[in-house]
Short mmCIF file of C-alpha atoms in Angstrom, two decimals:
data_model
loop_
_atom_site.label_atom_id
_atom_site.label_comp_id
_atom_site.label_asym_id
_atom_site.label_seq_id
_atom_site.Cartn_x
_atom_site.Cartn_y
_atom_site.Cartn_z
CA UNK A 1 -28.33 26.12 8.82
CA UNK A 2 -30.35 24.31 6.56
CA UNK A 3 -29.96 20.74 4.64
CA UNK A 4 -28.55 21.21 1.12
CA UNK A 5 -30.13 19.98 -2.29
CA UNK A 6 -32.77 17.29 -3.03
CA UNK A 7 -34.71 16.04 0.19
CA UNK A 8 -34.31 13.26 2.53
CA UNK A 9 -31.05 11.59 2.85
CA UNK A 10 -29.14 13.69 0.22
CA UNK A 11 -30.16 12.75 -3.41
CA UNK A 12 -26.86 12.93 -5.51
CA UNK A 13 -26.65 15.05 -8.58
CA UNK A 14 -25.81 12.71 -12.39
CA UNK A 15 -26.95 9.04 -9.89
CA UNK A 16 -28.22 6.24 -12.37
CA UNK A 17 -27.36 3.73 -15.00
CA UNK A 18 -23.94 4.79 -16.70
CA UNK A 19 -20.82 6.04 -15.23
CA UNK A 20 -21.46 7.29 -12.19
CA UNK A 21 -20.80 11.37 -12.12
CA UNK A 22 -17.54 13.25 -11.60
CA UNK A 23 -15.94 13.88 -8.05
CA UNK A 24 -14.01 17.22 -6.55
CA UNK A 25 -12.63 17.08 -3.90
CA UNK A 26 -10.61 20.59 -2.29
CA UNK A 27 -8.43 19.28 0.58
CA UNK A 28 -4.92 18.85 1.61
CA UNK A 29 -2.00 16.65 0.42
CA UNK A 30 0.32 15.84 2.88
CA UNK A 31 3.86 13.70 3.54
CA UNK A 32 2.95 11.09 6.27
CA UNK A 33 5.35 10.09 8.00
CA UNK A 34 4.43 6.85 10.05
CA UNK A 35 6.24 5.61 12.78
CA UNK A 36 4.84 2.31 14.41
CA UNK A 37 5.90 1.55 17.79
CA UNK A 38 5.70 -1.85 20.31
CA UNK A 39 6.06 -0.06 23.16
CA UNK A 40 5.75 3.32 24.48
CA UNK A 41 7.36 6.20 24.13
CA UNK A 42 10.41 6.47 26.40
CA UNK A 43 10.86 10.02 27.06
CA UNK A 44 14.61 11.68 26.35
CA UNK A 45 16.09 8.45 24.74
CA UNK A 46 15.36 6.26 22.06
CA UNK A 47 12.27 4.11 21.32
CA UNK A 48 12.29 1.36 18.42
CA UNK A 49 10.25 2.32 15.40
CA UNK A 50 9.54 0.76 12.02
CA UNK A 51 9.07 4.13 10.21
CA UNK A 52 7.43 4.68 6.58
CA UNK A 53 7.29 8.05 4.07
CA UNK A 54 3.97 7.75 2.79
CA UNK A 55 1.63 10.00 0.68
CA UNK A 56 -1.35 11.35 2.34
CA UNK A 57 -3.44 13.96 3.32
CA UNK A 58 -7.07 14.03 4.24
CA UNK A 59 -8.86 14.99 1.13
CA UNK A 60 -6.37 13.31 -0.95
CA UNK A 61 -6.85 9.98 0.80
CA UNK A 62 -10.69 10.50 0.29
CA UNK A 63 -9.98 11.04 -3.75
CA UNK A 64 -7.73 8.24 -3.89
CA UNK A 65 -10.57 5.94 -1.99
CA UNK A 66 -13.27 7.35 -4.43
CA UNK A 67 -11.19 6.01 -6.98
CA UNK A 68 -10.34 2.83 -5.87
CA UNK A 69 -13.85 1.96 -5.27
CA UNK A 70 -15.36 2.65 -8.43
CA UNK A 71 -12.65 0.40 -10.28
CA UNK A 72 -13.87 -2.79 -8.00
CA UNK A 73 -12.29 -2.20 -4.65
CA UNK A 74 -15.05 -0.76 -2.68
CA UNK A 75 -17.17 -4.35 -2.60
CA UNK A 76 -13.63 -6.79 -1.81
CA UNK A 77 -13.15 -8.37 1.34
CA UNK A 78 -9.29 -7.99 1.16
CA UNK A 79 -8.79 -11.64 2.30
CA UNK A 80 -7.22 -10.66 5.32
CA UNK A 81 -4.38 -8.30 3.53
CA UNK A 82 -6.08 -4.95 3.01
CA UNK A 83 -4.88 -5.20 -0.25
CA UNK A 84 -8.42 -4.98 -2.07
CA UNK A 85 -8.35 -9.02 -3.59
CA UNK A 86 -11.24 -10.78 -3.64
CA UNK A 87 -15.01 -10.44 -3.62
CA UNK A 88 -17.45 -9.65 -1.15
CA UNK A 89 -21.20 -10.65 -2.25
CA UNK A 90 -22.50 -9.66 0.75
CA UNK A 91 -21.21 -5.76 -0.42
CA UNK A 92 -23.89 -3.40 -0.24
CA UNK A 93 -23.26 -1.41 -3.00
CA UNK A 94 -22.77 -1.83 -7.08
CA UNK A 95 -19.81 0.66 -7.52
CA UNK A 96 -19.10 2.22 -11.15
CA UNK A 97 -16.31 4.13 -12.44
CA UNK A 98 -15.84 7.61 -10.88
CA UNK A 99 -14.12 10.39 -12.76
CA UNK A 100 -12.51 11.87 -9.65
CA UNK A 101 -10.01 15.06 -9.53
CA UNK A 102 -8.32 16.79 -6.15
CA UNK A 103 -7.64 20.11 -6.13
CA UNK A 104 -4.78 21.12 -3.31
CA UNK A 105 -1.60 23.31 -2.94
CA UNK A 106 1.96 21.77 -2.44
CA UNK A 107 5.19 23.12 -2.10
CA UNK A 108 7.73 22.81 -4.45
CA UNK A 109 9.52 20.22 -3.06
CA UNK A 110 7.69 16.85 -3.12
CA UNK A 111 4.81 17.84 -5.53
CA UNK A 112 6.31 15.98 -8.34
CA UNK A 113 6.53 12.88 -6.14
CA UNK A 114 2.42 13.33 -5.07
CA UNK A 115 0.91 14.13 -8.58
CA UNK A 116 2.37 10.70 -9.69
CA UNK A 117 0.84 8.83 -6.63
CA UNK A 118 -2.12 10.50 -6.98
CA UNK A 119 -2.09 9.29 -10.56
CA UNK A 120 -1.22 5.91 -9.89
CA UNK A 121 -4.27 5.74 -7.54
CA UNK A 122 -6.70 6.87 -10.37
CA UNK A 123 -6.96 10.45 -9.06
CA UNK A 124 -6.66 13.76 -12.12
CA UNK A 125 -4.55 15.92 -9.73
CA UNK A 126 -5.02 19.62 -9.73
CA UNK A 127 -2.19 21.19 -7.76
CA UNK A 128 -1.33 24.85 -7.15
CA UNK A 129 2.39 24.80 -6.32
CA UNK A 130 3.02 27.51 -3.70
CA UNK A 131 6.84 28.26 -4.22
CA UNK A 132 7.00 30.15 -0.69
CA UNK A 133 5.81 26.75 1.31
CA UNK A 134 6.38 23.22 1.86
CA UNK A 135 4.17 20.65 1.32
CA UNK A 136 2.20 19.62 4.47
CA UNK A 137 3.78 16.81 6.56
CA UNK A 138 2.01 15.00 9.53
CA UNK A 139 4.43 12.74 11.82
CA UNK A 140 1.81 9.50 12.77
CA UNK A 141 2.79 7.99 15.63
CA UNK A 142 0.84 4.66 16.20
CA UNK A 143 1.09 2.44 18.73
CA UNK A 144 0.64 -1.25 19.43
CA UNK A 145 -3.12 -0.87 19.65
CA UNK A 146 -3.19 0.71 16.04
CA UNK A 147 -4.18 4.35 17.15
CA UNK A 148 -2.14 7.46 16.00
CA UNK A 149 -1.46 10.41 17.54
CA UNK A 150 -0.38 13.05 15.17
CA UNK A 151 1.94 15.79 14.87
CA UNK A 152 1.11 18.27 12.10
CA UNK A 153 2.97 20.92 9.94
CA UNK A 154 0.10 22.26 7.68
CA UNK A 155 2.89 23.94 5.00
CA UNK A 156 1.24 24.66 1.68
CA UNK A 157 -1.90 22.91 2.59
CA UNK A 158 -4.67 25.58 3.90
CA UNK A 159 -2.64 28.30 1.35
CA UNK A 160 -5.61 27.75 -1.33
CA UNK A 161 -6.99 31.20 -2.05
CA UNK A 162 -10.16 32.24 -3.99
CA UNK A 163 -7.94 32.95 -7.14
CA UNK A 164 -7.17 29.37 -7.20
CA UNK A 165 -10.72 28.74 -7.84
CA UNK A 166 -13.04 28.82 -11.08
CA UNK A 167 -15.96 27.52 -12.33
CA UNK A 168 -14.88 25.53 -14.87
CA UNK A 169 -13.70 23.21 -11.98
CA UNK A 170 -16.95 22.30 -12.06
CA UNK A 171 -17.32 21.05 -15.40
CA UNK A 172 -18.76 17.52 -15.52
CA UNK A 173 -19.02 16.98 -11.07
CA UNK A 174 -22.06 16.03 -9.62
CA UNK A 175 -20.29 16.13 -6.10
CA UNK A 176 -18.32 18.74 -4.63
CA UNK A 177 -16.14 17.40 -1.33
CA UNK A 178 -14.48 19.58 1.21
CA UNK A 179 -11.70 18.50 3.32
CA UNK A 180 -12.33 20.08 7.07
CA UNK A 181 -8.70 21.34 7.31
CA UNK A 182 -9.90 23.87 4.98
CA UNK A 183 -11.49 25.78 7.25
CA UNK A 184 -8.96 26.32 10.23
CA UNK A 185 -7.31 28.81 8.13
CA UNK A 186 -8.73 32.23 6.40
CA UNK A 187 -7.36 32.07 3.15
CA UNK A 188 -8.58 28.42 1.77
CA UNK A 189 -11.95 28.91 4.38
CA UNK A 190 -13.01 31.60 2.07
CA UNK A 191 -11.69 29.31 -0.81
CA UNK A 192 -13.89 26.61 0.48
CA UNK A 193 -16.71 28.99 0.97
CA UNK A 194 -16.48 30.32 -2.89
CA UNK A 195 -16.38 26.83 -3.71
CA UNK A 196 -19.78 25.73 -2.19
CA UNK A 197 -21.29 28.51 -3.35
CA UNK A 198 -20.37 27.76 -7.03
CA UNK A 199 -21.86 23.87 -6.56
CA UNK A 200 -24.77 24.82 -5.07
CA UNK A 201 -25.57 27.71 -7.83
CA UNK A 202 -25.28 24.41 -9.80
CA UNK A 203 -27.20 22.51 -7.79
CA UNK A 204 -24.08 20.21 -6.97
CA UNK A 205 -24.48 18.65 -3.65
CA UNK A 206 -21.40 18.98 -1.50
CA UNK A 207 -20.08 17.20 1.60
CA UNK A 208 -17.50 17.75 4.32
CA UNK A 209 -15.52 16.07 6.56
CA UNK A 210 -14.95 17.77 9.95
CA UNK A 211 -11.46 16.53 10.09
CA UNK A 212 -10.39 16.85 13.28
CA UNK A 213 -11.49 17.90 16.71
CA UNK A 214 -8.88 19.46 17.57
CA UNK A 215 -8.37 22.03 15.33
CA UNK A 216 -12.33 22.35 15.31
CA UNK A 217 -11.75 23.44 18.91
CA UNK A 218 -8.71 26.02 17.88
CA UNK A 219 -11.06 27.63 15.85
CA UNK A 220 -14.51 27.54 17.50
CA UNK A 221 -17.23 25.56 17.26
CA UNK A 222 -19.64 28.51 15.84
CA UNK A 223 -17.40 29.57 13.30
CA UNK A 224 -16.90 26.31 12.11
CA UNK A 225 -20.71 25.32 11.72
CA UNK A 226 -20.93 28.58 9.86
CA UNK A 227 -18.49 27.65 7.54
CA UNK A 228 -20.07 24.72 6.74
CA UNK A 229 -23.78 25.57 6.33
CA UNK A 230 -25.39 24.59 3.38
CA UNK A 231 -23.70 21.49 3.27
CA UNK A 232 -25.84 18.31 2.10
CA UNK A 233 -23.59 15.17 3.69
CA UNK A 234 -21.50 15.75 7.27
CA UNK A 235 -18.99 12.76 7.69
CA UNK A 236 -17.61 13.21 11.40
CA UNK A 237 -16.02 10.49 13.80
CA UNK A 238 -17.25 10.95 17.32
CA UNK A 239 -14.84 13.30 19.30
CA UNK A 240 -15.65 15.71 16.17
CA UNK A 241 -19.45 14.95 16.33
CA UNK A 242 -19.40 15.37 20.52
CA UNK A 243 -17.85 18.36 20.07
CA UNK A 244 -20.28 19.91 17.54
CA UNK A 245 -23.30 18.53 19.71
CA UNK A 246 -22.25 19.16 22.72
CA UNK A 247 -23.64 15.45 23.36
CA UNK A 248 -22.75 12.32 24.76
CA UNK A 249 -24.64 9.91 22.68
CA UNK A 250 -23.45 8.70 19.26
CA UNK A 251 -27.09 8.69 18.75
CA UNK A 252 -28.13 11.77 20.13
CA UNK A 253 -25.24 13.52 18.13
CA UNK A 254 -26.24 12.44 14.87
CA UNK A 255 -30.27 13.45 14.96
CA UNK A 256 -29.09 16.58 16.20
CA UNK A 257 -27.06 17.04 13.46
CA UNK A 258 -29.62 15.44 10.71
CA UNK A 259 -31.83 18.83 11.65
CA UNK A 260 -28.78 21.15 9.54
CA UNK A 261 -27.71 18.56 6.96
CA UNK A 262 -29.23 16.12 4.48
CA UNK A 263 -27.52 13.28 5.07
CA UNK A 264 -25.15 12.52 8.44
CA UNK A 265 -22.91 9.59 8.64
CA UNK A 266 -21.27 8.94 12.37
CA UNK A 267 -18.08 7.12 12.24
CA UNK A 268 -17.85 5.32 15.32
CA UNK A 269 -14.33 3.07 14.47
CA UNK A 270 -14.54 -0.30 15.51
CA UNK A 271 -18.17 -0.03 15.47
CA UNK A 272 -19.16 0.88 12.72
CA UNK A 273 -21.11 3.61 11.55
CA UNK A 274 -24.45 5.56 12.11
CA UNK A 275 -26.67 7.12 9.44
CA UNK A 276 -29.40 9.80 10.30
CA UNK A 277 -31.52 12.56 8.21
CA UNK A 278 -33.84 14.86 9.30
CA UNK A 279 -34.29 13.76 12.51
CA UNK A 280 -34.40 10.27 12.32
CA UNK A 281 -32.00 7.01 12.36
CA UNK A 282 -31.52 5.45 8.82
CA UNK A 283 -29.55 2.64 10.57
CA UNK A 284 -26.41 1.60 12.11
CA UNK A 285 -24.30 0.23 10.06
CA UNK A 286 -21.64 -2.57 11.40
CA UNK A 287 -17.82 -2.99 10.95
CA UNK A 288 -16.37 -6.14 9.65
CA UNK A 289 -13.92 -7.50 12.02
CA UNK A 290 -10.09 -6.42 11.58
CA UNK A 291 -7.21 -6.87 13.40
CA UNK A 292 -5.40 -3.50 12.89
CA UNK A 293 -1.86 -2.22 12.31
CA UNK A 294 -2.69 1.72 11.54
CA UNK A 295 -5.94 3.28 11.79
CA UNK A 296 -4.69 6.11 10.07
CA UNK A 297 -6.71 7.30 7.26
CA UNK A 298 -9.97 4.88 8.07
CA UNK A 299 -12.36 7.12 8.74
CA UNK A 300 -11.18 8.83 4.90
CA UNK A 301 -11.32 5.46 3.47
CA UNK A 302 -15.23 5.23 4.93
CA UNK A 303 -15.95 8.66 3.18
CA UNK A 304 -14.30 8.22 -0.34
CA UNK A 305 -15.80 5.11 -0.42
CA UNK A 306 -19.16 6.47 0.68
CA UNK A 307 -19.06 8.71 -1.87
CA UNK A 308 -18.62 6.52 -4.85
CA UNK A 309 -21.06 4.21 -3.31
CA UNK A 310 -23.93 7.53 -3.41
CA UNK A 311 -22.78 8.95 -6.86
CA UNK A 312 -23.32 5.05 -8.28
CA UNK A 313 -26.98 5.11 -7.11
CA UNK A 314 -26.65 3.42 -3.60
CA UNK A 315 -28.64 3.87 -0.74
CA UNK A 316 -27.25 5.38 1.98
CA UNK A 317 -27.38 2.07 3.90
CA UNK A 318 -25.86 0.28 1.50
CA UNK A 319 -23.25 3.04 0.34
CA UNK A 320 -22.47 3.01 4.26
CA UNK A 321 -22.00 -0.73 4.87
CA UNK A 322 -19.63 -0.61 1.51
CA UNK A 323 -17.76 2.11 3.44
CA UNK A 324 -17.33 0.39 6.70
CA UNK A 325 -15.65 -2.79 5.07
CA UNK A 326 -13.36 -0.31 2.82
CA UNK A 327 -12.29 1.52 6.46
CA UNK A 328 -11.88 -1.44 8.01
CA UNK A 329 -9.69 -3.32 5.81
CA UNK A 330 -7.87 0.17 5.87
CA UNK A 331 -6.70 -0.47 9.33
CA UNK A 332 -5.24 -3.81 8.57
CA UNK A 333 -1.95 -1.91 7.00
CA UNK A 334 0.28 0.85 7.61
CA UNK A 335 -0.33 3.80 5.49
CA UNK A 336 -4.06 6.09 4.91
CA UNK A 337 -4.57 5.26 0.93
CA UNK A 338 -5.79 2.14 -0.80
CA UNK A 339 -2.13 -0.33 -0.45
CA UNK A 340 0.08 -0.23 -3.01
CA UNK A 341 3.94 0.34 -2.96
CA UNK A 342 5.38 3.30 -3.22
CA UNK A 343 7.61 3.99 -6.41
CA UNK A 344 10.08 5.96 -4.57
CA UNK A 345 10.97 7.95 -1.26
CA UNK A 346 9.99 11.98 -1.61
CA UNK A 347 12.76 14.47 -1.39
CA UNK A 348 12.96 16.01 2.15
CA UNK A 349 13.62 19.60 2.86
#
């Protein structure tokens, strides 16, 4: 594999004074369902829950983050509520407006209800409605120490084909964003692959987020990796990163992966985040403190908002500490998107 366009630490496409340049992301929309439990799960009988219906889905979250950074909520400090109020001067980033679209498939019966949350978050949503599938839905189940484990029905989500994509997507992006999930299936893989090759025939950098380990390991490691070659920016957390390393050490992971892509940015939760390109360490980047309620969605929060940071001009050190405070006032609130209440519950097959 080789790094993508423009050297160093990934040089984005339309960056300077102005509106920063458009943002497409290809990923997944998906129905979370969240259910937050005290205590653990008691097998064969009941366990108390406070359960939520929630729009989601990895590369959706990641537009919806892009979004709400680049209309002021990337550089807030939340005040303790998640809920993007306030100002952090210590921010390392000066965010501008970013034009950002999603492109997905949804069934037919809640894609109504996700176009108009993706619209209230800022996002232009592109949505192929598959009329033999149901939109995606992913069962959270958190516990009292905020992690999830999740249960997922992938529905209409990896059924983009080729035919769903043209050019003229590209009209007016300087950043192309893949959600990993596209990948662990043949049809929207070979999307995703059409895709990159379109951006980088226009020299439009693109990124992707692994997405998750375990479906990485379904598939295979190789093919994966494949897939993903010529990518310029590789967002993974560390059981994704371990497992495309074959490494131990956060650190050790992310040089070795520096040597295929531009720019690599390590999400390591709690802790922050480390940066690396071409072999060396940019930095590692800390995470505010946060007492969390759901870390669902964080580590999408980190990369929409690391994206908005780079298309505004940002360093990546600065774009990255931006990100960690936007993923880690993420956690302090149930639900994977920037907060804000729902208008109304989805219909439910």
């Amino acid at each position: 594999m080789t790094g993508g366009t423009g050297a160093g630490a990934w040089a984005p496409a339309g960056a300077g004074a102005g509106p920063a340049g458009g943002l497409l992301v290809i990923g997944d929309v998906v129905t979370d369902i969240v259910a937050r439990h005290a205590t653990p799960l008691a097998a064969a009988t009941d366990t108390a829950a406070e359960i939520s219906i929630l729009p989601g889905g990895a590369g959706a979250n990641v537009a919806c983050w892009a979004a709400h950074a680049g209309v002021g909520g990337g550089t807030d400090s939340g005040k303790g509520t998640g809920r993007g109020q306030g100002a952090d001067p210590g921010a390392g980033a000066d965010l501008r407006a970013v034009d950002v679209r999603l492109l997905a498939c949804v069934g037919p019966d809640s894609a109504e209800w996700h176009e108009e949350a993706l619209v209230r978050s800022g996002v232009r949503p592109i949505l192929r409605v598959d009329p033999e599938a149901h939109t995606a839905k992913v069962i959270s189940l958190v516990d009292a120490t905020a992690e999830r484990t999740l249960l997922t029905d992938s529905g209409a989500a990896l059924r983009l084909t080729p035919d769903d994509w043209s050019d003229d997507l590209l009209e007016g992006v300087a950043h192309l964003h893949l959600s990993g999930y596209l990948f662990f299936a043949d049809s929207s893989r070979a999307h995703a692959r059409v895709a990159m090759k379109a951006a980088r025939a226009h020299s439009i950098p693109v990124s992707v987020d692994p997405a998750s380990a375990g479906f990485i390991e379904r598939l295979g490691v190789d093919l994966f990796l494949q897939s993903i070659a010529g990518a310029d920016l590789l967002t993974p957390n560390l059981a994704e990163a371990q497992l495309l390393t074959g490494l131990s050490e956060p650190a050790d992971m992310a040089l070795k992966l520096s040597h295929d892509f531009s720019l690599v940015a390590l999400t390591l939760g709690a802790d922050g985040a480390l940066l690396a390109a071409e072999g060396q360490l940019l930095a590692c980047v800390p995470a505010p403190p946060a007492t969390p309620v759901d870390t669902t969605g964080a580590g999408d929060a980190f990369t929409g908002t690391l994206l908005a940071a780079r298309l505004s001009g940002a360093t990546p050190v600065a774009s990255a500490r931006t990100a960690c405070q936007a993923a880690s006032r993420s956690t302090t609130y149930a639900g994977a998107r920037p907060y804000q209440p729902s208008a109304r519950v989805p219909p439910m097959d």
